[in-house]
Amino acid sequence: MSPRGLAIDDKRWAQRANALQYQELELVRRTAEQWRTGMAALTALLSVTSIIAAPGLADRVTGAWRTAIGLLVLAGLLALLFGTWQAMRAAFGHPDAATTMTGERLRTWESQQAQTAAQALARARTGALTGMTLLIATAGITFLAASSVSGPMARVDTGNAVYCGKLGKGDGAATITVSGRDGTIRTIPLASVRSLDPAATC
């Protein structure tokens, strides 16, 4: 390409770069609005899914597992809500007091707004990634917790008390164990068992 052609290309690129300063705020807010829409939909979907799935999960996990899973779900949803809020800040900004605008004031205002929106959008992305990571971790822990408590559930009546939980073999040949919902394990002699009935839940 001739030197003249290179000069024309450089001039065109310089013109495009110069034009971008007038569109910086608009471009950042347009991107933020797309993030806000996507994150709001994702948060709503995961919230509804959690509400529907929570009762079933509660029956499958016990003790500290249940507390950990509940805290992780709450933290994940809060992170997504924070990200959605930051995306809204980036997309719409804050209302400012009415003031007489001049060219220099408008330039300063748009530059500040674009910088603030870009920072809020970065926080929105962090919130989204954090929320998704926490919810993925929740799914993994739920799977492990459900596997750890899987087994036959039974209601054992000894006459003095009724125990319900996961049935297991005791240390001795004539004992059984019942793992309760709170994580406690009770060893029961077979001789004291009056009735033993299968139980779907406890």
C-alpha positions as protocol buffer text, in pm:
chain_id: "A"
residue {
  index: 1
  type: MET
  ca { x: 0 y: 0 z: 0 }
}
residue {
  index: 2
  type: SER
  ca { x: 129 y: 346 z: -88 }
}
residue {
  index: 3
  type: PRO
  ca { x: 223 y: 603 z: 178 }
}
residue {
  index: 4
  type: ARG
  ca { x: -82 y: 803 z: 72 }
}
residue {
  index: 5
  type: GLY
  ca { x: -306 y: 501 z: 130 }
}
residue {
  index: 6
  type: LEU
  ca { x: -155 y: 449 z: 475 }
}
residue {
  index: 7
  type: ALA
  ca { x: -214 y: 811 z: 561 }
}
residue {
  index: 8
  type: ILE
  ca { x: -579 y: 785 z: 463 }
}
residue {
  index: 9
  type: ASP
  ca { x: -622 y: 470 z: 675 }
}
residue {
  index: 10
  type: ASP
  ca { x: -458 y: 637 z: 972 }
}
residue {
  index: 11
  type: LYS
  ca { x: -686 y: 936 z: 932 }
}
residue {
  index: 12
  type: ARG
  ca { x: -996 y: 719 z: 919 }
}
residue {
  index: 13
  type: TRP
  ca { x: -894 y: 527 z: 1230 }
}
residue {
  index: 14
  type: ALA
  ca { x: -821 y: 855 z: 1407 }
}
residue {
  index: 15
  type: GLN
  ca { x: -1168 y: 980 z: 1311 }
}
residue {
  index: 16
  type: ARG
  ca { x: -1330 y: 663 z: 1446 }
}
residue {
  index: 17
  type: ALA
  ca { x: -1131 y: 688 z: 1768 }
}
residue {
  index: 18
  type: ASN
  ca { x: -1230 y: 1052 z: 1805 }
}
residue {
  index: 19
  type: ALA
  ca { x: -1599 y: 963 z: 1753 }
}
residue {
  index: 20
  type: LEU
  ca { x: -1590 y: 696 z: 2025 }
}
residue {
  index: 21
  type: GLN
  ca { x: -1552 y: 952 z: 2301 }
}
residue {
  index: 22
  type: TYR
  ca { x: -1903 y: 1076 z: 2221 }
}
residue {
  index: 23
  type: GLN
  ca { x: -2047 y: 722 z: 2244 }
}
residue {
  index: 24
  type: GLU
  ca { x: -1856 y: 585 z: 2545 }
}
residue {
  index: 25
  type: LEU
  ca { x: -2136 y: 632 z: 2799 }
}
residue {
  index: 26
  type: GLU
  ca { x: -2401 y: 500 z: 2561 }
}
residue {
  index: 27
  type: LEU
  ca { x: -2200 y: 186 z: 2480 }
}
residue {
  index: 28
  type: VAL
  ca { x: -2127 y: 106 z: 2845 }
}
residue {
  index: 29
  type: ARG
  ca { x: -2491 y: 153 z: 2946 }
}
residue {
  index: 30
  type: ARG
  ca { x: -2617 y: -55 z: 2654 }
}
residue {
  index: 31
  type: THR
  ca { x: -2389 y: -342 z: 2758 }
}
residue {
  index: 32
  type: ALA
  ca { x: -2493 y: -304 z: 3121 }
}
residue {
  index: 33
  type: GLU
  ca { x: -2862 y: -315 z: 3029 }
}
residue {
  index: 34
  type: GLN
  ca { x: -2811 y: -647 z: 2851 }
}
residue {
  index: 35
  type: TRP
  ca { x: -2634 y: -784 z: 3160 }
}
residue {
  index: 36
  type: ARG
  ca { x: -2911 y: -652 z: 3382 }
}
residue {
  index: 37
  type: THR
  ca { x: -3180 y: -822 z: 3176 }
}
residue {
  index: 38
  type: GLY
  ca { x: -2996 y: -1154 z: 3166 }
}
residue {
  index: 39
  type: MET
  ca { x: -2907 y: -1155 z: 3535 }
}
residue {
  index: 40
  type: ALA
  ca { x: -3259 y: -1058 z: 3643 }
}
residue {
  index: 41
  type: ALA
  ca { x: -3401 y: -1350 z: 3444 }
}
residue {
  index: 42
  type: LEU
  ca { x: -3137 y: -1589 z: 3581 }
}
residue {
  index: 43
  type: THR
  ca { x: -3195 y: -1478 z: 3941 }
}
residue {
  index: 44
  type: ALA
  ca { x: -3572 y: -1518 z: 3905 }
}
residue {
  index: 45
  type: LEU
  ca { x: -3532 y: -1864 z: 3751 }
}
residue {
  index: 46
  type: LEU
  ca { x: -3295 y: -1986 z: 4021 }
}
residue {
  index: 47
  type: SER
  ca { x: -3513 y: -1839 z: 4296 }
}
residue {
  index: 48
  type: VAL
  ca { x: -3819 y: -2024 z: 4169 }
}
residue {
  index: 49
  type: THR
  ca { x: -3616 y: -2343 z: 4124 }
}
residue {
  index: 50
  type: SER
  ca { x: -3485 y: -2317 z: 4481 }
}
residue {
  index: 51
  type: ILE
  ca { x: -3835 y: -2271 z: 4622 }
}
residue {
  index: 52
  type: ILE
  ca { x: -3965 y: -2573 z: 4433 }
}
residue {
  index: 53
  type: ALA
  ca { x: -3666 y: -2797 z: 4504 }
}
residue {
  index: 54
  type: ALA
  ca { x: -3611 y: -2698 z: 4868 }
}
residue {
  index: 55
  type: PRO
  ca { x: -3872 y: -2929 z: 5025 }
}
residue {
  index: 56
  type: GLY
  ca { x: -3738 y: -3233 z: 4841 }
}
residue {
  index: 57
  type: LEU
  ca { x: -3379 y: -3150 z: 4930 }
}
residue {
  index: 58
  type: ALA
  ca { x: -3472 y: -3092 z: 5293 }
}
residue {
  index: 59
  type: ASP
  ca { x: -3593 y: -3450 z: 5317 }
}
residue {
  index: 60
  type: ARG
  ca { x: -3270 y: -3589 z: 5171 }
}
residue {
  index: 61
  type: VAL
  ca { x: -3013 y: -3410 z: 5388 }
}
residue {
  index: 62
  type: THR
  ca { x: -2980 y: -3377 z: 5763 }
}
residue {
  index: 63
  type: GLY
  ca { x: -2788 y: -3196 z: 6033 }
}
residue {
  index: 64
  type: ALA
  ca { x: -2502 y: -2965 z: 5940 }
}
residue {
  index: 65
  type: TRP
  ca { x: -2540 y: -3051 z: 5570 }
}
residue {
  index: 66
  type: ARG
  ca { x: -2880 y: -2886 z: 5560 }
}
residue {
  index: 67
  type: THR
  ca { x: -2749 y: -2570 z: 5726 }
}
residue {
  index: 68
  type: ALA
  ca { x: -2451 y: -2550 z: 5491 }
}
residue {
  index: 69
  type: ILE
  ca { x: -2667 y: -2598 z: 5182 }
}
residue {
  index: 70
  type: GLY
  ca { x: -2917 y: -2337 z: 5299 }
}
residue {
  index: 71
  type: LEU
  ca { x: -2641 y: -2083 z: 5362 }
}
residue {
  index: 72
  type: LEU
  ca { x: -2480 y: -2150 z: 5023 }
}
residue {
  index: 73
  type: VAL
  ca { x: -2810 y: -2108 z: 4838 }
}
residue {
  index: 74
  type: LEU
  ca { x: -2880 y: -1784 z: 5024 }
}
residue {
  index: 75
  type: ALA
  ca { x: -2530 y: -1651 z: 4955 }
}
residue {
  index: 76
  type: GLY
  ca { x: -2554 y: -1745 z: 4587 }
}
residue {
  index: 77
  type: LEU
  ca { x: -2890 y: -1571 z: 4540 }
}
residue {
  index: 78
  type: LEU
  ca { x: -2768 y: -1263 z: 4730 }
}
residue {
  index: 79
  type: ALA
  ca { x: -2461 y: -1248 z: 4506 }
}
residue {
  index: 80
  type: LEU
  ca { x: -2683 y: -1264 z: 4197 }
}
residue {
  index: 81
  type: LEU
  ca { x: -2911 y: -993 z: 4338 }
}
residue {
  index: 82
  type: PHE
  ca { x: -2608 y: -775 z: 4408 }
}
residue {
  index: 83
  type: GLY
  ca { x: -2485 y: -828 z: 4053 }
}
residue {
  index: 84
  type: THR
  ca { x: -2829 y: -740 z: 3913 }
}
residue {
  index: 85
  type: TRP
  ca { x: -2841 y: -423 z: 4122 }
}
residue {
  index: 86
  type: GLN
  ca { x: -2494 y: -318 z: 4005 }
}
residue {
  index: 87
  type: ALA
  ca { x: -2592 y: -386 z: 3644 }
}
residue {
  index: 88
  type: MET
  ca { x: -2897 y: -162 z: 3692 }
}
residue {
  index: 89
  type: ARG
  ca { x: -2671 y: 112 z: 3834 }
}
residue {
  index: 90
  type: ALA
  ca { x: -2444 y: 78 z: 3533 }
}
residue {
  index: 91
  type: ALA
  ca { x: -2736 y: 81 z: 3289 }
}
residue {
  index: 92
  type: PHE
  ca { x: -2935 y: 371 z: 3434 }
}
residue {
  index: 93
  type: GLY
  ca { x: -2698 y: 565 z: 3659 }
}
residue {
  index: 94
  type: HIS
  ca { x: -2819 y: 795 z: 3935 }
}
residue {
  index: 95
  type: PRO
  ca { x: -3050 y: 1094 z: 3894 }
}
residue {
  index: 96
  type: ASP
  ca { x: -2853 y: 1417 z: 3921 }
}
residue {
  index: 97
  type: ALA
  ca { x: -2964 y: 1757 z: 4038 }
}
residue {
  index: 98
  type: ALA
  ca { x: -3067 y: 1988 z: 3758 }
}
residue {
  index: 99
  type: THR
  ca { x: -2780 y: 2212 z: 3650 }
}
residue {
  index: 100
  type: THR
  ca { x: -2704 y: 2435 z: 3359 }
}
residue {
  index: 101
  type: MET
  ca { x: -2491 y: 2239 z: 3117 }
}
residue {
  index: 102
  type: THR
  ca { x: -2204 y: 2375 z: 2916 }
}
residue {
  index: 103
  type: GLY
  ca { x: -1988 y: 2186 z: 2673 }
}
residue {
  index: 104
  type: GLU
  ca { x: -1710 y: 2139 z: 2927 }
}
residue {
  index: 105
  type: ARG
  ca { x: -1951 y: 2033 z: 3204 }
}
residue {
  index: 106
  type: LEU
  ca { x: -2119 y: 1785 z: 2972 }
}
residue {
  index: 107
  type: ARG
  ca { x: -1784 y: 1635 z: 2874 }
}
residue {
  index: 108
  type: THR
  ca { x: -1680 y: 1598 z: 3240 }
}
residue {
  index: 109
  type: TRP
  ca { x: -2019 y: 1458 z: 3341 }
}
residue {
  index: 110
  type: GLU
  ca { x: -2028 y: 1197 z: 3063 }
}
residue {
  index: 111
  type: SER
  ca { x: -1669 y: 1091 z: 3138 }
}
residue {
  index: 112
  type: GLN
  ca { x: -1749 y: 1046 z: 3508 }
}
residue {
  index: 113
  type: GLN
  ca { x: -2073 y: 862 z: 3433 }
}
residue {
  index: 114
  type: ALA
  ca { x: -1897 y: 627 z: 3189 }
}
residue {
  index: 115
  type: GLN
  ca { x: -1625 y: 549 z: 3444 }
}
residue {
  index: 116
  type: THR
  ca { x: -1879 y: 488 z: 3721 }
}
residue {
  index: 117
  type: ALA
  ca { x: -2091 y: 268 z: 3492 }
}
residue {
  index: 118
  type: ALA
  ca { x: -1788 y: 63 z: 3389 }
}
residue {
  index: 119
  type: GLN
  ca { x: -1695 y: 3 z: 3753 }
}
residue {
  index: 120
  type: ALA
  ca { x: -2052 y: -98 z: 3841 }
}
residue {
  index: 121
  type: LEU
  ca { x: -2059 y: -334 z: 3541 }
}
residue {
  index: 122
  type: ALA
  ca { x: -1736 y: -497 z: 3661 }
}
residue {
  index: 123
  type: ARG
  ca { x: -1896 y: -551 z: 4003 }
}
residue {
  index: 124
  type: ALA
  ca { x: -2206 y: -693 z: 3832 }
}
residue {
  index: 125
  type: ARG
  ca { x: -1994 y: -950 z: 3650 }
}
residue {
  index: 126
  type: THR
  ca { x: -1818 y: -1042 z: 3974 }
}
residue {
  index: 127
  type: GLY
  ca { x: -2154 y: -1085 z: 4145 }
}
residue {
  index: 128
  type: ALA
  ca { x: -2281 y: -1305 z: 3863 }
}
residue {
  index: 129
  type: LEU
  ca { x: -1974 y: -1529 z: 3864 }
}
residue {
  index: 130
  type: THR
  ca { x: -1974 y: -1553 z: 4244 }
}
residue {
  index: 131
  type: GLY
  ca { x: -2343 y: -1640 z: 4254 }
}
residue {
  index: 132
  type: MET
  ca { x: -2311 y: -1907 z: 3987 }
}
residue {
  index: 133
  type: THR
  ca { x: -2004 y: -2056 z: 4158 }
}
residue {
  index: 134
  type: LEU
  ca { x: -2186 y: -2076 z: 4491 }
}
residue {
  index: 135
  type: LEU
  ca { x: -2493 y: -2238 z: 4336 }
}
residue {
  index: 136
  type: ILE
  ca { x: -2280 y: -2492 z: 4150 }
}
residue {
  index: 137
  type: ALA
  ca { x: -2102 y: -2570 z: 4478 }
}
residue {
  index: 138
  type: THR
  ca { x: -2443 y: -2608 z: 4642 }
}
residue {
  index: 139
  type: ALA
  ca { x: -2548 y: -2864 z: 4382 }
}
residue {
  index: 140
  type: GLY
  ca { x: -2228 y: -3063 z: 4439 }
}
residue {
  index: 141
  type: ILE
  ca { x: -2258 y: -3056 z: 4818 }
}
residue {
  index: 142
  type: THR
  ca { x: -2625 y: -3153 z: 4797 }
}
residue {
  index: 143
  type: PHE
  ca { x: -2534 y: -3454 z: 4586 }
}
residue {
  index: 144
  type: LEU
  ca { x: -2264 y: -3560 z: 4834 }
}
residue {
  index: 145
  type: ALA
  ca { x: -2489 y: -3499 z: 5133 }
}
residue {
  index: 146
  type: ALA
  ca { x: -2778 y: -3692 z: 4981 }
}
residue {
  index: 147
  type: SER
  ca { x: -2543 y: -3980 z: 4903 }
}
residue {
  index: 148
  type: SER
  ca { x: -2403 y: -3980 z: 5254 }
}
residue {
  index: 149
  type: VAL
  ca { x: -2746 y: -4011 z: 5412 }
}
residue {
  index: 150
  type: SER
  ca { x: -2894 y: -4245 z: 5154 }
}
residue {
  index: 151
  type: GLY
  ca { x: -3010 y: -4579 z: 5286 }
}
residue {
  index: 152
  type: PRO
  ca { x: -3319 y: -4741 z: 5430 }
}
residue {
  index: 153
  type: MET
  ca { x: -3521 y: -4513 z: 5653 }
}
residue {
  index: 154
  type: ALA
  ca { x: -3706 y: -4670 z: 5941 }
}
residue {
  index: 155
  type: ARG
  ca { x: -3910 y: -4588 z: 6249 }
}
residue {
  index: 156
  type: VAL
  ca { x: -3792 y: -4791 z: 6549 }
}
residue {
  index: 157
  type: ASP
  ca { x: -4010 y: -4826 z: 6860 }
}
residue {
  index: 158
  type: THR
  ca { x: -3834 y: -4947 z: 7175 }
}
residue {
  index: 159
  type: GLY
  ca { x: -4130 y: -4896 z: 7406 }
}
residue {
  index: 160
  type: ASN
  ca { x: -3951 y: -4615 z: 7588 }
}
residue {
  index: 161
  type: ALA
  ca { x: -3891 y: -4402 z: 7279 }
}
residue {
  index: 162
  type: VAL
  ca { x: -3946 y: -4392 z: 6904 }
}
residue {
  index: 163
  type: TYR
  ca { x: -3648 y: -4320 z: 6677 }
}
residue {
  index: 164
  type: CYS
  ca { x: -3669 y: -4238 z: 6309 }
}
residue {
  index: 165
  type: GLY
  ca { x: -3381 y: -4210 z: 6066 }
}
residue {
  index: 166
  type: LYS
  ca { x: -3135 y: -4397 z: 5851 }
}
residue {
  index: 167
  type: LEU
  ca { x: -3104 y: -4757 z: 5960 }
}
residue {
  index: 168
  type: GLY
  ca { x: -2761 y: -4910 z: 5996 }
}
residue {
  index: 169
  type: LYS
  ca { x: -2575 y: -5202 z: 6151 }
}
residue {
  index: 170
  type: GLY
  ca { x: -2444 y: -5154 z: 6503 }
}
residue {
  index: 171
  type: ASP
  ca { x: -2098 y: -5237 z: 6631 }
}
residue {
  index: 172
  type: GLY
  ca { x: -2227 y: -5553 z: 6798 }
}
residue {
  index: 173
  type: ALA
  ca { x: -2411 y: -5839 z: 6633 }
}
residue {
  index: 174
  type: ALA
  ca { x: -2726 y: -5768 z: 6830 }
}
residue {
  index: 175
  type: THR
  ca { x: -2748 y: -5391 z: 6777 }
}
residue {
  index: 176
  type: ILE
  ca { x: -2866 y: -5151 z: 6509 }
}
residue {
  index: 177
  type: THR
  ca { x: -2807 y: -4779 z: 6462 }
}
residue {
  index: 178
  type: VAL
  ca { x: -3050 y: -4504 z: 6371 }
}
residue {
  index: 179
  type: SER
  ca { x: -2905 y: -4181 z: 6226 }
}
residue {
  index: 180
  type: GLY
  ca { x: -3144 y: -3899 z: 6305 }
}
residue {
  index: 181
  type: ARG
  ca { x: -3217 y: -3585 z: 6104 }
}
residue {
  index: 182
  type: ASP
  ca { x: -3000 y: -3380 z: 6337 }
}
residue {
  index: 183
  type: GLY
  ca { x: -2700 y: -3604 z: 6270 }
}
residue {
  index: 184
  type: THR
  ca { x: -2708 y: -3795 z: 6599 }
}
residue {
  index: 185
  type: ILE
  ca { x: -2652 y: -4171 z: 6584 }
}
residue {
  index: 186
  type: ARG
  ca { x: -2827 y: -4393 z: 6837 }
}
residue {
  index: 187
  type: THR
  ca { x: -2728 y: -4753 z: 6898 }
}
residue {
  index: 188
  type: ILE
  ca { x: -3025 y: -4971 z: 6988 }
}
residue {
  index: 189
  type: PRO
  ca { x: -3009 y: -5333 z: 7111 }
}
residue {
  index: 190
  type: LEU
  ca { x: -3229 y: -5560 z: 6901 }
}
residue {
  index: 191
  type: ALA
  ca { x: -3376 y: -5709 z: 7217 }
}
residue {
  index: 192
  type: SER
  ca { x: -3536 y: -5374 z: 7306 }
}
residue {
  index: 193
  type: VAL
  ca { x: -3699 y: -5325 z: 6965 }
}
residue {
  index: 194
  type: ARG
  ca { x: -4076 y: -5368 z: 6975 }
}
residue {
  index: 195
  type: SER
  ca { x: -4145 y: -5267 z: 6616 }
}
residue {
  index: 196
  type: LEU
  ca { x: -3948 y: -5158 z: 6313 }
}
residue {
  index: 197
  type: ASP
  ca { x: -4137 y: -5001 z: 6023 }
}
residue {
  index: 198
  type: PRO
  ca { x: -4005 y: -4855 z: 5695 }
}
residue {
  index: 199
  type: ALA
  ca { x: -4040 y: -4477 z: 5671 }
}
residue {
  index: 200
  type: ALA
  ca { x: -4030 y: -4260 z: 5363 }
}
residue {
  index: 201
  type: THR
  ca { x: -3932 y: -3950 z: 5563 }
}
residue {
  index: 202
  type: CYS
  ca { x: -3868 y: -3860 z: 5925 }
}
